[in-house]
Structure formats: structure tokens, C-alpha cells
Amino acid sequence: MEEYKIIRGKNLDNLKKMPDNSVDSVVTDPPYGYKFMGKKWDYDVPSVELWREVLRVLKPGGHMLAACGTRTQHRMVCNIEDAGFEI
């Protein structure tokens, strides 16, 4: 049986510690950039830098499913595409 573990902490910090091509797929519901209830974590959509790290750890042919908010989906998609993903 395969072992699984939960990694807690800041996404970018944890991704940088992971080896290249080590993840089969990514399913994420990241911040939408709505400034929800004035929370700092929801001030903007994830950066191009974060999506580059996601792409780096994905195995060749791996897929990502990222939820987006309707008002800011264009920002999310641009950052994902600028990181090197094929949309």
C-alpha cells in the first residue's frame, strides 16, 4: 500500500522542497482574489511563480484542475498560462 502524507505550510515554500516530476496531478481551489471579508490571503490570485513551481513538480503529461472565481478567472488563467501550462 502506498503511503500518503499531508504537508502543511505555505504552498510556495513546500513546492520548492519537492523534487521535479514527482506529482501525478494537482487539484486546487486557490484564493480567487476577491478580498473575501478583508482577508489578506485572498487579496490576489496566485502568482506566476507559484504556478511555475506546480508545473515543475508535475510529472510529464500531468494535469492540473484549478477552480477560479468568475470575476477574476481571467487573471488566474493568465498567470497559469504565463507559468508555462497549456490551457
GROMACS .gro file of N, CA, C and O in nm:
model
  348
    1MET      N    1   0.083  -0.117   0.000
    1MET     CA    2   0.000   0.000   0.000
    1MET      C    3   0.088   0.124   0.000
    1MET      O    4   0.186   0.132   0.073
    2GLU      N    5   0.051   0.222  -0.083
    2GLU     CA    6   0.127   0.347  -0.090
    2GLU      C    7   0.103   0.431   0.034
    2GLU      O    8  -0.003   0.427   0.094
    3GLU      N    9   0.205   0.509   0.069
    3GLU     CA   10   0.192   0.600   0.182
    3GLU      C   11   0.159   0.739   0.133
    3GLU      O   12   0.206   0.783   0.028
    4TYR      N   13   0.076   0.809   0.207
    4TYR     CA   14   0.038   0.945   0.176
    4TYR      C   15   0.066   1.030   0.298
    4TYR      O   16   0.061   0.983   0.410
    5LYS      N   17   0.096   1.157   0.274
    5LYS     CA   18   0.115   1.246   0.387
    5LYS      C   19   0.059   1.383   0.355
    5LYS      O   20   0.055   1.424   0.240
    6ILE      N   21   0.018   1.452   0.457
    6ILE     CA   22  -0.032   1.588   0.445
    6ILE      C   23   0.083   1.682   0.480
    6ILE      O   24   0.150   1.665   0.582
    7ILE      N   25   0.105   1.779   0.392
    7ILE     CA   26   0.211   1.876   0.413
    7ILE      C   27   0.145   2.010   0.444
    7ILE      O   28   0.068   2.061   0.364
    8ARG      N   29   0.176   2.066   0.559
    8ARG     CA   30   0.118   2.194   0.598
    8ARG      C   31   0.222   2.304   0.584
    8ARG      O   32   0.340   2.282   0.602
    9GLY      N   33   0.174   2.423   0.550
    9GLY     CA   34   0.263   2.537   0.539
    9GLY      C   35   0.229   2.619   0.416
    9GLY      O   36   0.128   2.598   0.351
   10LYS      N   37   0.315   2.711   0.383
   10LYS     CA   38   0.294   2.795   0.265
   10LYS      C   39   0.322   2.714   0.139
   10LYS      O   40   0.425   2.647   0.129
   11ASN      N   41   0.229   2.722   0.044
   11ASN     CA   42   0.239   2.642  -0.078
   11ASN      C   43   0.373   2.659  -0.148
   11ASN      O   44   0.439   2.561  -0.184
   12LEU      N   45   0.413   2.782  -0.173
   12LEU     CA   46   0.536   2.807  -0.248
   12LEU      C   47   0.658   2.749  -0.177
   12LEU      O   48   0.743   2.685  -0.239
   13ASP      N   49   0.664   2.766  -0.046
   13ASP     CA   50   0.777   2.712   0.032
   13ASP      C   51   0.782   2.560   0.021
   13ASP      O   52   0.889   2.502   0.002
   14ASN      N   53   0.667   2.496   0.034
   14ASN     CA   54   0.664   2.350   0.028
   14ASN      C   55   0.691   2.298  -0.113
   14ASN      O   56   0.759   2.196  -0.129
   15LEU      N   57   0.639   2.365  -0.214
   15LEU     CA   58   0.664   2.322  -0.352
   15LEU      C   59   0.813   2.326  -0.384
   15LEU      O   60   0.865   2.237  -0.451
   16LYS      N   61   0.883   2.428  -0.337
   16LYS     CA   62   1.026   2.441  -0.365
   16LYS      C   63   1.108   2.327  -0.305
   16LYS      O   64   1.218   2.300  -0.350
   17LYS      N   65   1.056   2.261  -0.204
   17LYS     CA   66   1.125   2.149  -0.140
   17LYS      C   67   1.098   2.016  -0.212
   17LYS      O   68   1.166   1.917  -0.184
   18MET      N   69   1.002   2.014  -0.302
   18MET     CA   70   0.963   1.890  -0.368
   18MET      C   71   1.049   1.865  -0.492
   18MET      O   72   1.088   1.959  -0.560
   19PRO      N   73   1.076   1.738  -0.522
   19PRO     CA   74   1.156   1.707  -0.641
   19PRO      C   75   1.079   1.730  -0.771
   19PRO      O   76   0.955   1.725  -0.773
   20ASP      N   77   1.153   1.757  -0.877
   20ASP     CA   78   1.094   1.771  -1.010
   20ASP      C   79   1.017   1.644  -1.046
   20ASP      O   80   1.055   1.534  -1.007
   21ASN      N   81   0.909   1.662  -1.124
   21ASN     CA   82   0.835   1.549  -1.180
   21ASN      C   83   0.794   1.446  -1.076
   21ASN      O   84   0.807   1.326  -1.098
   22SER      N   85   0.744   1.491  -0.962
   22SER     CA   86   0.710   1.399  -0.853
   22SER      C   87   0.561   1.390  -0.822
   22SER      O   88   0.521   1.313  -0.736
   23VAL      N   89   0.478   1.466  -0.893
   23VAL     CA   90   0.335   1.472  -0.864
   23VAL      C   91   0.256   1.429  -0.987
   23VAL      O   92   0.284   1.475  -1.098
   24ASP      N   93   0.158   1.341  -0.968
   24ASP     CA   94   0.078   1.291  -1.080
   24ASP      C   95  -0.024   1.394  -1.129
   24ASP      O   96  -0.045   1.408  -1.249
   25SER      N   97  -0.091   1.461  -1.038
   25SER     CA   98  -0.190   1.561  -1.076
   25SER      C   99  -0.210   1.659  -0.961
   25SER      O  100  -0.176   1.629  -0.847
   26VAL      N  101  -0.267   1.775  -0.994
   26VAL     CA  102  -0.295   1.877  -0.894
   26VAL      C  103  -0.441   1.918  -0.908
   26VAL      O  104  -0.487   1.949  -1.018
   27VAL      N  105  -0.513   1.916  -0.796
   27VAL     CA  106  -0.650   1.966  -0.790
   27VAL      C  107  -0.649   2.071  -0.680
   27VAL      O  108  -0.614   2.042  -0.567
   28THR      N  109  -0.686   2.194  -0.716
   28THR     CA  110  -0.673   2.303  -0.620
   28THR      C  111  -0.789   2.402  -0.628
   28THR      O  112  -0.848   2.422  -0.734
   29ASP      N  113  -0.821   2.461  -0.517
   29ASP     CA  114  -0.921   2.567  -0.507
   29ASP      C  115  -0.850   2.686  -0.442
   29ASP      O  116  -0.867   2.714  -0.325
   30PRO      N  117  -0.765   2.755  -0.519
   30PRO     CA  118  -0.683   2.862  -0.463
   30PRO      C  119  -0.764   2.989  -0.435
   30PRO      O  120  -0.880   2.999  -0.475
   31PRO      N  121  -0.702   3.086  -0.369
   31PRO     CA  122  -0.771   3.215  -0.348
   31PRO      C  123  -0.814   3.276  -0.481
   31PRO      O  124  -0.742   3.268  -0.581
   32TYR      N  125  -0.931   3.337  -0.481
   32TYR     CA  126  -0.987   3.394  -0.604
   32TYR      C  127  -0.952   3.542  -0.624
   32TYR      O  128  -0.982   3.599  -0.727
   33GLY      N  129  -0.893   3.604  -0.524
   33GLY     CA  130  -0.861   3.745  -0.536
   33GLY      C  131  -0.982   3.836  -0.517
   33GLY      O  132  -0.988   3.945  -0.572
   34TYR      N  133  -1.079   3.791  -0.439
   34TYR     CA  134  -1.200   3.870  -0.414
   34TYR      C  135  -1.186   3.961  -0.291
   34TYR      O  136  -1.276   4.036  -0.260
   35LYS      N  137  -1.077   3.948  -0.217
   35LYS     CA  138  -1.060   4.019  -0.090
   35LYS      C  139  -1.173   3.981   0.005
   35LYS      O  140  -1.229   4.064   0.077
   36PHE      N  141  -1.206   3.852   0.007
   36PHE     CA  142  -1.315   3.797   0.086
   36PHE      C  143  -1.303   3.836   0.233
   36PHE      O  144  -1.205   3.806   0.299
   37MET      N  145  -1.402   3.906   0.281
   37MET     CA  146  -1.409   3.950   0.420
   37MET      C  147  -1.283   4.023   0.464
   37MET      O  148  -1.244   4.018   0.580
   38GLY      N  149  -1.214   4.088   0.370
   38GLY     CA  150  -1.094   4.164   0.403
   38GLY      C  151  -0.974   4.077   0.439
   38GLY      O  152  -0.877   4.128   0.494
   39LYS      N  153  -0.979   3.947   0.408
   39LYS     CA  154  -0.870   3.857   0.443
   39LYS      C  155  -0.751   3.879   0.351
   39LYS      O  156  -0.764   3.881   0.230
   40LYS      N  157  -0.632   3.892   0.410
   40LYS     CA  158  -0.511   3.917   0.334
   40LYS      C  159  -0.478   3.803   0.237
   40LYS      O  160  -0.427   3.824   0.128
   41TRP      N  161  -0.508   3.678   0.277
   41TRP     CA  162  -0.476   3.562   0.193
   41TRP      C  163  -0.557   3.561   0.063
   41TRP      O  164  -0.520   3.492  -0.031
   42ASP      N  165  -0.664   3.638   0.056
   42ASP     CA  166  -0.748   3.639  -0.064
   42ASP      C  167  -0.736   3.771  -0.139
   42ASP      O  168  -0.824   3.811  -0.213
   43TYR      N  169  -0.624   3.840  -0.122
   43TYR     CA  170  -0.607   3.971  -0.186
   43TYR      C  171  -0.587   3.960  -0.336
   43TYR      O  172  -0.629   4.046  -0.411
   44ASP      N  173  -0.523   3.854  -0.382
   44ASP     CA  174  -0.496   3.838  -0.524
   44ASP      C  175  -0.495   3.690  -0.559
   44ASP      O  176  -0.491   3.604  -0.471
   45VAL      N  177  -0.497   3.659  -0.688
   45VAL     CA  178  -0.484   3.521  -0.733
   45VAL      C  179  -0.338   3.478  -0.719
   45VAL      O  180  -0.249   3.562  -0.712
   46PRO      N  181  -0.311   3.347  -0.714
   46PRO     CA  182  -0.172   3.300  -0.701
   46PRO      C  183  -0.082   3.352  -0.814
   46PRO      O  184  -0.125   3.368  -0.928
   47SER      N  185   0.042   3.372  -0.781
   47SER     CA  186   0.140   3.431  -0.872
   47SER      C  187   0.188   3.333  -0.978
   47SER      O  188   0.174   3.211  -0.964
   48VAL      N  189   0.249   3.388  -1.081
   48VAL     CA  190   0.312   3.307  -1.186
   48VAL      C  191   0.420   3.218  -1.122
   48VAL      O  192   0.434   3.101  -1.159
   49GLU      N  193   0.493   3.272  -1.026
   49GLU     CA  194   0.599   3.195  -0.959
   49GLU      C  195   0.545   3.067  -0.897
   49GLU      O  196   0.605   2.960  -0.909
   50LEU      N  197   0.429   3.076  -0.831
   50LEU     CA  198   0.370   2.959  -0.769
   50LEU      C  199   0.331   2.856  -0.876
   50LEU      O  200   0.362   2.737  -0.863
   51TRP      N  201   0.268   2.900  -0.984
   51TRP     CA  202   0.226   2.807  -1.089
   51TRP      C  203   0.347   2.745  -1.160
   51TRP      O  204   0.340   2.630  -1.204
   52ARG      N  205   0.458   2.817  -1.168
   52ARG     CA  206   0.581   2.758  -1.226
   52ARG      C  207   0.630   2.642  -1.141
   52ARG      O  208   0.677   2.540  -1.192
   53GLU      N  209   0.622   2.659  -1.009
   53GLU     CA  210   0.662   2.551  -0.919
   53GLU      C  211   0.567   2.431  -0.932
   53GLU      O  212   0.611   2.317  -0.928
   54VAL      N  213   0.439   2.458  -0.948
   54VAL     CA  214   0.343   2.348  -0.968
   54VAL      C  215   0.379   2.272  -1.096
   54VAL      O  216   0.383   2.149  -1.097
   55LEU      N  217   0.406   2.345  -1.202
   55LEU     CA  218   0.443   2.281  -1.329
   55LEU      C  219   0.572   2.201  -1.315
   55LEU      O  220   0.584   2.091  -1.369
   56ARG      N  221   0.666   2.252  -1.241
   56ARG     CA  222   0.794   2.183  -1.222
   56ARG      C  223   0.777   2.049  -1.152
   56ARG      O  224   0.839   1.950  -1.188
   57VAL      N  225   0.690   2.044  -1.051
   57VAL     CA  226   0.674   1.919  -0.976
   57VAL      C  227   0.581   1.819  -1.046
   57VAL      O  228   0.584   1.700  -1.014
   58LEU      N  229   0.501   1.866  -1.140
   58LEU     CA  230   0.413   1.774  -1.213
   58LEU      C  231   0.494   1.682  -1.304
   58LEU      O  232   0.589   1.725  -1.368
   59LYS      N  233   0.453   1.556  -1.308
   59LYS     CA  234   0.515   1.462  -1.400
   59LYS      C  235   0.478   1.497  -1.543
   59LYS      O  236   0.373   1.560  -1.566
   60PRO      N  237   0.559   1.460  -1.640
   60PRO     CA  238   0.523   1.485  -1.780
   60PRO      C  239   0.385   1.426  -1.811
   60PRO      O  240   0.356   1.312  -1.774
   61GLY      N  241   0.301   1.505  -1.874
   61GLY     CA  242   0.165   1.462  -1.904
   61GLY      C  243   0.068   1.480  -1.789
   61GLY      O  244  -0.050   1.450  -1.802
   62GLY      N  245   0.118   1.530  -1.675
   62GLY     CA  246   0.031   1.553  -1.560
   62GLY      C  247  -0.067   1.667  -1.587
   62GLY      O  248  -0.041   1.754  -1.670
   63HIS      N  249  -0.179   1.665  -1.517
   63HIS     CA  250  -0.282   1.766  -1.537
   63HIS      C  251  -0.309   1.841  -1.408
   63HIS      O  252  -0.289   1.788  -1.299
   64MET      N  253  -0.358   1.963  -1.423
   64MET     CA  254  -0.398   2.043  -1.309
   64MET      C  255  -0.543   2.089  -1.330
   64MET      O  256  -0.580   2.130  -1.440
   65LEU      N  257  -0.621   2.080  -1.225
   65LEU     CA  258  -0.756   2.134  -1.223
   65LEU      C  259  -0.758   2.242  -1.115
   65LEU      O  260  -0.735   2.214  -0.998
   66ALA      N  261  -0.778   2.367  -1.158
   66ALA     CA  262  -0.777   2.480  -1.065
   66ALA      C  263  -0.912   2.551  -1.071
   66ALA      O  264  -0.951   2.597  -1.178
   67ALA      N  265  -0.979   2.560  -0.958
   67ALA     CA  266  -1.104   2.634  -0.952
   67ALA      C  267  -1.074   2.783  -0.960
   67ALA      O  268  -0.968   2.829  -0.915
   68CYS      N  269  -1.164   2.859  -1.019
   68CYS     CA  270  -1.147   3.004  -1.032
   68CYS      C  271  -1.279   3.073  -1.002
   68CYS      O  272  -1.385   3.017  -1.024
   69GLY      N  273  -1.270   3.196  -0.956
   69GLY     CA  274  -1.388   3.278  -0.939
   69GLY      C  275  -1.424   3.345  -1.070
   69GLY      O  276  -1.337   3.377  -1.151
   70THR      N  277  -1.552   3.367  -1.094
   70THR     CA  278  -1.596   3.424  -1.222
   70THR      C  279  -1.544   3.565  -1.247
   70THR      O  280  -1.518   3.601  -1.361
   71ARG      N  281  -1.525   3.644  -1.141
   71ARG     CA  282  -1.480   3.782  -1.160
   71ARG      C  283  -1.330   3.794  -1.184
   71ARG      O  284  -1.283   3.896  -1.236
   72THR      N  285  -1.253   3.692  -1.145
   72THR     CA  286  -1.108   3.702  -1.158
   72THR      C  287  -1.047   3.584  -1.232
   72THR      O  288  -0.925   3.568  -1.233
   73GLN      N  289  -1.129   3.504  -1.299
   73GLN     CA  290  -1.076   3.385  -1.367
   73GLN      C  291  -0.976   3.422  -1.475
   73GLN      O  292  -0.881   3.351  -1.498
   74HIS      N  293  -0.994   3.537  -1.538
   74HIS     CA  294  -0.901   3.579  -1.642
   74HIS      C  295  -0.761   3.603  -1.586
   74HIS      O  296  -0.661   3.571  -1.649
   75ARG      N  297  -0.753   3.657  -1.465
   75ARG     CA  298  -0.622   3.677  -1.401
   75ARG      C  299  -0.557   3.545  -1.366
   75ARG      O  300  -0.436   3.528  -1.383
   76MET      N  301  -0.637   3.452  -1.316
   76MET     CA  302  -0.585   3.321  -1.278
   76MET      C  303  -0.533   3.249  -1.403
   76MET      O  304  -0.422   3.195  -1.403
   77VAL      N  305  -0.612   3.249  -1.509
   77VAL     CA  306  -0.573   3.178  -1.631
   77VAL      C  307  -0.448   3.240  -1.693
   77VAL      O  308  -0.359   3.168  -1.738
   78CYS      N  309  -0.438   3.371  -1.695
   78CYS     CA  310  -0.318   3.436  -1.749
   78CYS      C  311  -0.193   3.396  -1.671
   78CYS      O  312  -0.089   3.366  -1.730
   79ASN      N  313  -0.202   3.395  -1.538
   79ASN     CA  314  -0.087   3.355  -1.457
   79ASN      C  315  -0.049   3.209  -1.481
   79ASN      O  316   0.069   3.176  -1.490
   80ILE      N  317  -0.149   3.123  -1.492
   80ILE     CA  318  -0.122   2.980  -1.517
   80ILE      C  319  -0.057   2.962  -1.653
   80ILE      O  320   0.042   2.890  -1.668
   81GLU      N  321  -0.108   3.031  -1.753
   81GLU     CA  322  -0.052   3.022  -1.888
   81GLU      C  323   0.090   3.083  -1.892
   81GLU      O  324   0.181   3.024  -1.953
   82ASP      N  325   0.110   3.196  -1.827
   82ASP     CA  326   0.243   3.258  -1.823
   82ASP      C  327   0.346   3.169  -1.753
   82ASP      O  328   0.466   3.180  -1.781
   83ALA      N  329   0.300   3.080  -1.666
   83ALA     CA  330   0.391   2.988  -1.598
   83ALA      C  331   0.434   2.873  -1.688
   83ALA      O  332   0.528   2.801  -1.653
   84GLY      N  333   0.366   2.857  -1.801
   84GLY     CA  334   0.407   2.751  -1.895
   84GLY      C  335   0.306   2.643  -1.918
   84GLY      O  336   0.329   2.551  -1.997
   85PHE      N  337   0.192   2.649  -1.850
   85PHE     CA  338   0.087   2.549  -1.872
   85PHE      C  339   0.021   2.570  -2.006
   85PHE      O  340   0.007   2.683  -2.054
   86GLU      N  341  -0.024   2.461  -2.066
   86GLU     CA  342  -0.106   2.468  -2.186
   86GLU      C  343  -0.251   2.470  -2.139
   86GLU      O  344  -0.296   2.380  -2.068
   87ILE      N  345  -0.325   2.571  -2.178
   87ILE     CA  346  -0.464   2.587  -2.134
   87ILE      C  347  -0.556   2.511  -2.228
   87ILE      O  348  -0.546   2.519  -2.346
   0.00000   0.00000   0.00000
